[in-house]
mmCIF file of C-alpha atoms in Angstrom:
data_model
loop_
_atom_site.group_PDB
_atom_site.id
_atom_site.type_symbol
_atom_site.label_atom_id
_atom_site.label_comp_id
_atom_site.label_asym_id
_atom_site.label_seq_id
_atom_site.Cartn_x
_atom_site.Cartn_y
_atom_site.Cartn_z
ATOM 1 C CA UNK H 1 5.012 -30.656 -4.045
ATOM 2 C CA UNK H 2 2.350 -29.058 -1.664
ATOM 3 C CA UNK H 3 1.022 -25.747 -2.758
ATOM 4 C CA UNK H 4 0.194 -22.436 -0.820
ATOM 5 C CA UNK H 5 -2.666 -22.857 1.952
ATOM 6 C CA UNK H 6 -4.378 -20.520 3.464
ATOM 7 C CA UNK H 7 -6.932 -20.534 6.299
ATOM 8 C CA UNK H 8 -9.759 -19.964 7.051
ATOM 9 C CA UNK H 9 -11.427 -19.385 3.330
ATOM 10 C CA UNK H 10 -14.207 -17.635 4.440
ATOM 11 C CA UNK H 11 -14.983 -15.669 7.659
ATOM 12 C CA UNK H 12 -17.056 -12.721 8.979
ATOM 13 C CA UNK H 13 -16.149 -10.100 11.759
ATOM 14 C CA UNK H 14 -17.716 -7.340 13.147
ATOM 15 C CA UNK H 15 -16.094 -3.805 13.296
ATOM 16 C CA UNK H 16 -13.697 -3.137 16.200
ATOM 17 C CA UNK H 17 -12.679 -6.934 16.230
ATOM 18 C CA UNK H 18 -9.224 -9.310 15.326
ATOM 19 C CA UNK H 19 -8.541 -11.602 13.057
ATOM 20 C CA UNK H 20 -6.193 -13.796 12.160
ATOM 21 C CA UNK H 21 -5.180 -15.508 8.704
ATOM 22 C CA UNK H 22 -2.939 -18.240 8.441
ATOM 23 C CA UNK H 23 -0.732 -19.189 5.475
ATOM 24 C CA UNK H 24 1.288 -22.483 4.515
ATOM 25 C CA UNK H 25 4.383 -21.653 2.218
ATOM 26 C CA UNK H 26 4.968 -23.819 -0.727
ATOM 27 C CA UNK H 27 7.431 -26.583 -0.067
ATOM 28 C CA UNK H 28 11.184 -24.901 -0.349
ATOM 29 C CA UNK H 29 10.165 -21.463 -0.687
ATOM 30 C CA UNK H 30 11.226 -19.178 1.782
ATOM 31 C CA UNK H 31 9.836 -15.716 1.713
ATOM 32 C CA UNK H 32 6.033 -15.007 1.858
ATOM 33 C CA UNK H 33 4.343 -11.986 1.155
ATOM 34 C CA UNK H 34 1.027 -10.964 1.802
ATOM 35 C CA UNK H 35 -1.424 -8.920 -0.280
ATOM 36 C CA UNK H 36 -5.091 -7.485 -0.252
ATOM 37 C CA UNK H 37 -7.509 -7.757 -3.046
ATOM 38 C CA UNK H 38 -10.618 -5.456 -2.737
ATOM 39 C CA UNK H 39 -13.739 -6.358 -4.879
ATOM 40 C CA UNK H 40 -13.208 -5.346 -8.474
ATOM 41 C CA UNK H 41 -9.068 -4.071 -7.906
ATOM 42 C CA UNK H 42 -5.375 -5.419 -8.147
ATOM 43 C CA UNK H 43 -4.031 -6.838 -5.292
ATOM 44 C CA UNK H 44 -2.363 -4.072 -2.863
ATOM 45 C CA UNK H 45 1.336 -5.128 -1.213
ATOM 46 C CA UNK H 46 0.801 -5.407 2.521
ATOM 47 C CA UNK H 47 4.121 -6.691 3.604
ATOM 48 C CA UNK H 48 7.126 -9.722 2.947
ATOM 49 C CA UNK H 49 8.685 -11.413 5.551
ATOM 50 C CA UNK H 50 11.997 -13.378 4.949
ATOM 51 C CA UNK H 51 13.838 -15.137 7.782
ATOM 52 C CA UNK H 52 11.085 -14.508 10.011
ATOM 53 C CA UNK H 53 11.383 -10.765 9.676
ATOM 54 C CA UNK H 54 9.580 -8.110 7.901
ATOM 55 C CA UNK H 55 11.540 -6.910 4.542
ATOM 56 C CA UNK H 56 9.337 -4.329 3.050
ATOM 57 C CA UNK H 57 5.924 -2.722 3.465
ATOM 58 C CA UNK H 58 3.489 -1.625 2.099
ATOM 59 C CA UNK H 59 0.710 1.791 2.799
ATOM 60 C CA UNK H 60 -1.082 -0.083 5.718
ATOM 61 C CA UNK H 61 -1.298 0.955 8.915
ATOM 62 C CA UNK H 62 0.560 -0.830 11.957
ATOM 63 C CA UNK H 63 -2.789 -2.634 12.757
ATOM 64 C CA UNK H 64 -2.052 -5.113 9.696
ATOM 65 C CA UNK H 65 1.026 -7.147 11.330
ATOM 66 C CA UNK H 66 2.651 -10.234 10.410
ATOM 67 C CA UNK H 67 4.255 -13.302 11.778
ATOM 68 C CA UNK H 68 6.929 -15.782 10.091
ATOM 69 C CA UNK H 69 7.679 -18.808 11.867
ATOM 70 C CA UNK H 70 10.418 -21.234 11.244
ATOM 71 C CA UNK H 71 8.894 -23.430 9.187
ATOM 72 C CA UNK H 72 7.855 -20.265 6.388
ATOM 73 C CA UNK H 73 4.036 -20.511 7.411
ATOM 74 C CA UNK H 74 2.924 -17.165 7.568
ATOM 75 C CA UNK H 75 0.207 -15.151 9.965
ATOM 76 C CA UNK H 76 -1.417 -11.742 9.020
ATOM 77 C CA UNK H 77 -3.138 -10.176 11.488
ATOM 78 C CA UNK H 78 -5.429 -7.503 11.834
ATOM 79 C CA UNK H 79 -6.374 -5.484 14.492
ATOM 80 C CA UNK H 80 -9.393 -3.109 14.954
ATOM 81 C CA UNK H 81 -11.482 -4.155 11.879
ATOM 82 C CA UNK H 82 -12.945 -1.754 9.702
ATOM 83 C CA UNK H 83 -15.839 -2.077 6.979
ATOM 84 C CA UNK H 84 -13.088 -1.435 4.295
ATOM 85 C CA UNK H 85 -11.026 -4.153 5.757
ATOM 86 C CA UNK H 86 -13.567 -6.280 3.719
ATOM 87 C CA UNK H 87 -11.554 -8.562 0.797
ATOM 88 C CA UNK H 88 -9.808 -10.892 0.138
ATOM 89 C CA UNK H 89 -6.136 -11.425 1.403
ATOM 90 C CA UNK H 90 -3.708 -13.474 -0.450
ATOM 91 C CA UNK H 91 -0.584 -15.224 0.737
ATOM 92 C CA UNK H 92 2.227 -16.031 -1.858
ATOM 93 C CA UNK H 93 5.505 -17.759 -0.968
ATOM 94 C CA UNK H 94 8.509 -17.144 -3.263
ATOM 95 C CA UNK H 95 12.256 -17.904 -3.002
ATOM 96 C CA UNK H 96 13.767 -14.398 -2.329
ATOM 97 C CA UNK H 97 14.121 -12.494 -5.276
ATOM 98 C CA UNK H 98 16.772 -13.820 -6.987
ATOM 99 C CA UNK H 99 17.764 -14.809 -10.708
ATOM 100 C CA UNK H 100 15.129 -16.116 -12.670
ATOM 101 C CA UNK H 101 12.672 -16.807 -9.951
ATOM 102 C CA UNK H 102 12.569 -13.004 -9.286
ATOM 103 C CA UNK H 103 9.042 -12.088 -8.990
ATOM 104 C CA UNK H 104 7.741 -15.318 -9.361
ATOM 105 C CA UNK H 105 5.003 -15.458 -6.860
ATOM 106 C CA UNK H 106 2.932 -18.555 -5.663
ATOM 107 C CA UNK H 107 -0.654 -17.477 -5.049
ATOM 108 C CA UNK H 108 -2.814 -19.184 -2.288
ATOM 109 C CA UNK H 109 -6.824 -19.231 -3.134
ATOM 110 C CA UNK H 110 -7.009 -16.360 -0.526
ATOM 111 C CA UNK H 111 -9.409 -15.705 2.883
ATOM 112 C CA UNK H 112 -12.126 -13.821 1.898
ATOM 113 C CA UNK H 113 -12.870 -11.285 5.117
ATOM 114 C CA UNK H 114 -16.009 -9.312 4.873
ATOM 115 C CA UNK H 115 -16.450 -6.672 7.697
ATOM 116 C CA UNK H 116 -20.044 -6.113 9.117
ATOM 117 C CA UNK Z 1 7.051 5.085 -6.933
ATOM 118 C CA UNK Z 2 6.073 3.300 -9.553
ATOM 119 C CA UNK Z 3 2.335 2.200 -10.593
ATOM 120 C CA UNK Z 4 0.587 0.526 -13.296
ATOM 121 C CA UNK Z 5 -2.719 1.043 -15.780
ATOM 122 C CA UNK Z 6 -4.559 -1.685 -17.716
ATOM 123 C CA UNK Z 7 -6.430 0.368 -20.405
ATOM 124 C CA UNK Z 8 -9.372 -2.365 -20.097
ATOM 125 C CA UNK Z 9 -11.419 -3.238 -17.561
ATOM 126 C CA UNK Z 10 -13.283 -5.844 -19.542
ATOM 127 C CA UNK Z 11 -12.496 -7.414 -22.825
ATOM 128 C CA UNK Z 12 -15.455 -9.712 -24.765
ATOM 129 C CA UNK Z 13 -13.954 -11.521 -27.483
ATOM 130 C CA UNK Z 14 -15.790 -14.815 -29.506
ATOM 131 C CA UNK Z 15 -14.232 -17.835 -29.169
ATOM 132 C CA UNK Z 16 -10.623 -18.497 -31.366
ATOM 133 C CA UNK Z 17 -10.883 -14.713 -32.115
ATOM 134 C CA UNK Z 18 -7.680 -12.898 -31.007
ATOM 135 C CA UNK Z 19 -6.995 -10.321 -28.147
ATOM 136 C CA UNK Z 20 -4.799 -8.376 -26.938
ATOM 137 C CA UNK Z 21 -4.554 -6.746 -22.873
ATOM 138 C CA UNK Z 22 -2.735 -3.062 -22.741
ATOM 139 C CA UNK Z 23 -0.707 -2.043 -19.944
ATOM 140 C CA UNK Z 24 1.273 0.823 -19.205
ATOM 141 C CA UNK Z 25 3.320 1.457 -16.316
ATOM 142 C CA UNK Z 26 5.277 4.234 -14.669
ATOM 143 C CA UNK Z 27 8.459 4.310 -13.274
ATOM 144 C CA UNK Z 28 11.699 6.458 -12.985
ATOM 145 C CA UNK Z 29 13.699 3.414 -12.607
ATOM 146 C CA UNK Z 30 14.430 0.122 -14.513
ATOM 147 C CA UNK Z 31 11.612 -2.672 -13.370
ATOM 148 C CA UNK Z 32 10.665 -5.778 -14.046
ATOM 149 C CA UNK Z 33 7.258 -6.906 -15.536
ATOM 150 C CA UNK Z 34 4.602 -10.101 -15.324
ATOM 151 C CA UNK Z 35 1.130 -10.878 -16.339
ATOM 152 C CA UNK Z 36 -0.880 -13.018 -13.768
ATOM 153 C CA UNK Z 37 -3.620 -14.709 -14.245
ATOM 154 C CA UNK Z 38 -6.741 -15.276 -11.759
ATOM 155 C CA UNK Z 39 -9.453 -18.015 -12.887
ATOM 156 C CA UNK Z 40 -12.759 -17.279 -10.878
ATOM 157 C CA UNK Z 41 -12.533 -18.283 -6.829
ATOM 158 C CA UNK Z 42 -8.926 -19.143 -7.385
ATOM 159 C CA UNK Z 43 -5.467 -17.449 -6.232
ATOM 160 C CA UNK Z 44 -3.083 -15.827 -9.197
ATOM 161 C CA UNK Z 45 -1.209 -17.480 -11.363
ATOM 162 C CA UNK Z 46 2.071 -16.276 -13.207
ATOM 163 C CA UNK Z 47 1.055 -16.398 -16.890
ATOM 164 C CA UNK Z 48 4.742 -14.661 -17.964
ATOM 165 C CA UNK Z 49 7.600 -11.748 -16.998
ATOM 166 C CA UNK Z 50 10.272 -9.448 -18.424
ATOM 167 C CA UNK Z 51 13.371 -9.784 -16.719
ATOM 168 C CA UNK Z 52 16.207 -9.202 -19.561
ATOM 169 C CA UNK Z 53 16.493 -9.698 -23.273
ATOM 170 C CA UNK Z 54 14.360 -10.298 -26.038
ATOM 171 C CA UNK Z 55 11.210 -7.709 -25.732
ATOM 172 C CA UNK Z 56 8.714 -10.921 -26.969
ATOM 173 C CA UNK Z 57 8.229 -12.798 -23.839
ATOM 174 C CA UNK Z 58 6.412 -16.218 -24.316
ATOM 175 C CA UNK Z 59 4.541 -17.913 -21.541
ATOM 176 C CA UNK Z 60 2.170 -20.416 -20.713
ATOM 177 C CA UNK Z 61 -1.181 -21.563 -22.564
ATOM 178 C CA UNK Z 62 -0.106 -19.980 -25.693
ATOM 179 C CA UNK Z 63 0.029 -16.077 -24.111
ATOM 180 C CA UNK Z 64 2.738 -13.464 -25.390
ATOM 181 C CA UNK Z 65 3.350 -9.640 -24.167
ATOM 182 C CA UNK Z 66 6.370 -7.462 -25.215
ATOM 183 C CA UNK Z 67 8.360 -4.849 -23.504
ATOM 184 C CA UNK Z 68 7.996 -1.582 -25.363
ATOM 185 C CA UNK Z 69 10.260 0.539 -23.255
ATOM 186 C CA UNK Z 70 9.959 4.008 -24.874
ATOM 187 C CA UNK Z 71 6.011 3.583 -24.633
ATOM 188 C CA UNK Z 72 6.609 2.326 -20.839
ATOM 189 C CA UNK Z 73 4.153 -0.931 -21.976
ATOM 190 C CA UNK Z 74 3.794 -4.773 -21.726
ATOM 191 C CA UNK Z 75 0.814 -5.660 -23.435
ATOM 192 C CA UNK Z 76 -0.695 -9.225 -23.466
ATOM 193 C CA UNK Z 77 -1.717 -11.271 -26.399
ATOM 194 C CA UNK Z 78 -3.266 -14.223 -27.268
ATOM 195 C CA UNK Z 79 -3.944 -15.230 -31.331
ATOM 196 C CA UNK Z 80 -6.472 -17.870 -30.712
ATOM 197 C CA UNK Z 81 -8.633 -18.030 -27.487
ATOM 198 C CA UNK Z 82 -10.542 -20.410 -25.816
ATOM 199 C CA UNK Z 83 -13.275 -20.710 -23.123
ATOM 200 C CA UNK Z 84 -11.032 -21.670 -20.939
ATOM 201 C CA UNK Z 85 -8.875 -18.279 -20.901
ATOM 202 C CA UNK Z 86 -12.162 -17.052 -19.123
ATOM 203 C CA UNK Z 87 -10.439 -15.099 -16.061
ATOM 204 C CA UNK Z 88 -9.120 -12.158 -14.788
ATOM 205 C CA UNK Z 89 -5.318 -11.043 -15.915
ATOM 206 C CA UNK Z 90 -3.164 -8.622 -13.909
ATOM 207 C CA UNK Z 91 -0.413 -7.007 -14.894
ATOM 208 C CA UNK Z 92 2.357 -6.164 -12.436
ATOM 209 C CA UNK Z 93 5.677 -4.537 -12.192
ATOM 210 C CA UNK Z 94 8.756 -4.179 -9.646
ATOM 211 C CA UNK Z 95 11.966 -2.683 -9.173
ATOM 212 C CA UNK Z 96 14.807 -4.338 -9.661
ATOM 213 C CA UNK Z 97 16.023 -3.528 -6.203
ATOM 214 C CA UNK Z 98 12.793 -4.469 -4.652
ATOM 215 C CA UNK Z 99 13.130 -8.049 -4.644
ATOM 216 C CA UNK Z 100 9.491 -9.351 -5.183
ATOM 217 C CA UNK Z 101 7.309 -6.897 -3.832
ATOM 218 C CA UNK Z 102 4.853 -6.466 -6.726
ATOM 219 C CA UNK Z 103 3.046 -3.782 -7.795
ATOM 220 C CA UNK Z 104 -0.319 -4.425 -9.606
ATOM 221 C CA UNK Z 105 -2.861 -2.892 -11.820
ATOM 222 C CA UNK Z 106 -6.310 -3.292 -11.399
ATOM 223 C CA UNK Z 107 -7.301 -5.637 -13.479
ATOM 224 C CA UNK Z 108 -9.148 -6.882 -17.143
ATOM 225 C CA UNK Z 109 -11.742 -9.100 -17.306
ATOM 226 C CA UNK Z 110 -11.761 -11.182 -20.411
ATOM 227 C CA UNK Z 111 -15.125 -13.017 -21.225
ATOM 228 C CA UNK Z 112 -14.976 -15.350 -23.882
ATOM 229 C CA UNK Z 113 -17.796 -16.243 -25.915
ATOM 230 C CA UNK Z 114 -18.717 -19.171 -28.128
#
């Protein structure tokens, strides 16, 4: 069973730019979500897609979007960086919230994006 | 909207010694609740949750929490630790409507010592 993959682990931007952050779902999972964890805090809901469409948001702005593709990988991405865009993002993949998998997530390691 | 507070930010305890994480949470409707677990440079890891039933939840490497609904908490024990239980824990709630869109607090750091 292959876990949750994300790419790249590390990377730097400038203000102003894009990125994008790529996520492999967990083998039979089909919902991913995506959160950001700043330095020293909880991880913060950014969005879930399911079926390839957003199902539920979080308080970002429309500059954080999202991509699911057929196959449950998962992009975030991020337009207009800002210095407090700096953390690390975390993919999980889940089967949607039902019975006794409800709320079990399945973390990635995370891309840590720091914002210069 | 609900949210949630862990009391602690950091918890030292020696080696075998007990502990115990506190978390409250807030909500005006029925949720459901989980402790996860982050080891350093790694992604989280579900330790346990509260979906139904019995308030004593058991999960994995020997961790407990139960759901004290009139004190809206879910606190996190442990009788014996070890070095290994080094990490960060996060507790985290949802609504039951809300599929699994999770809701987290910010955090305790548990250092163990030998």
């Amino acid at each position: 069973e292959t876990g949750v993959t994300q790419s790249p682990t590390h990377l730097i931007k400038t203000r102003g730019q894009q990125v994008t952050l790529r996520c492999s779902s967990q083998s039979g999972h089909n919902t991913v979500s995506w959160y950001q964890q700043a330095l020293g805090q909880g991880p913060q809901f950014i969005f879930q897609y399911y079926r390839e469409e957003e199902n539920g948001r979080g308080n970002f702005p429309p500059r954080f979007s999202g991509l699911q593709f057929p196959n449950y990988s998962s992009e975030l991405n991020v337009n207009a960086l800002e210095l407090d865009d700096s953390a690390l993002y975390l993919c999980a993949s889940s089967t949607y919230g039902q019975g006794t998998s409800r709320g079990e997530l399945f973390f990635g390691e995370g891309s840590r994006l720091t914002v210069l | 909207a609900q949210s949630v507070t862990q009391l602690d930010s950091q918890v030292p305890v020696f080696e075998e010694a007990p502990v115990e994480l506190r978390c409250n949470y807030s909500s005006s409707v029925s949720v459901y609740l989980f402790w996860y677990v982050q080891y350093p440079n790694q992604g989280l890891q579900l330790l346990l949750k509260y979906l139904s039933g019995s308030t004593l939840v058991k999960g994995i490497n020997g961790f407990e929490a139960e759901f004290n609904k009139s004190q809206t908490s879910f606190h996190l024990r442990k009788p014996s630790v070890h070095i290994s239980d080094t990490a960060e824990y996060f507790c985290a709630v949802t609504l039951k409507a809300a599929g699994n869109k999770l809701t987290f607090g910010g955090g305790t750091r548990v250092l163990v010592k030998p």
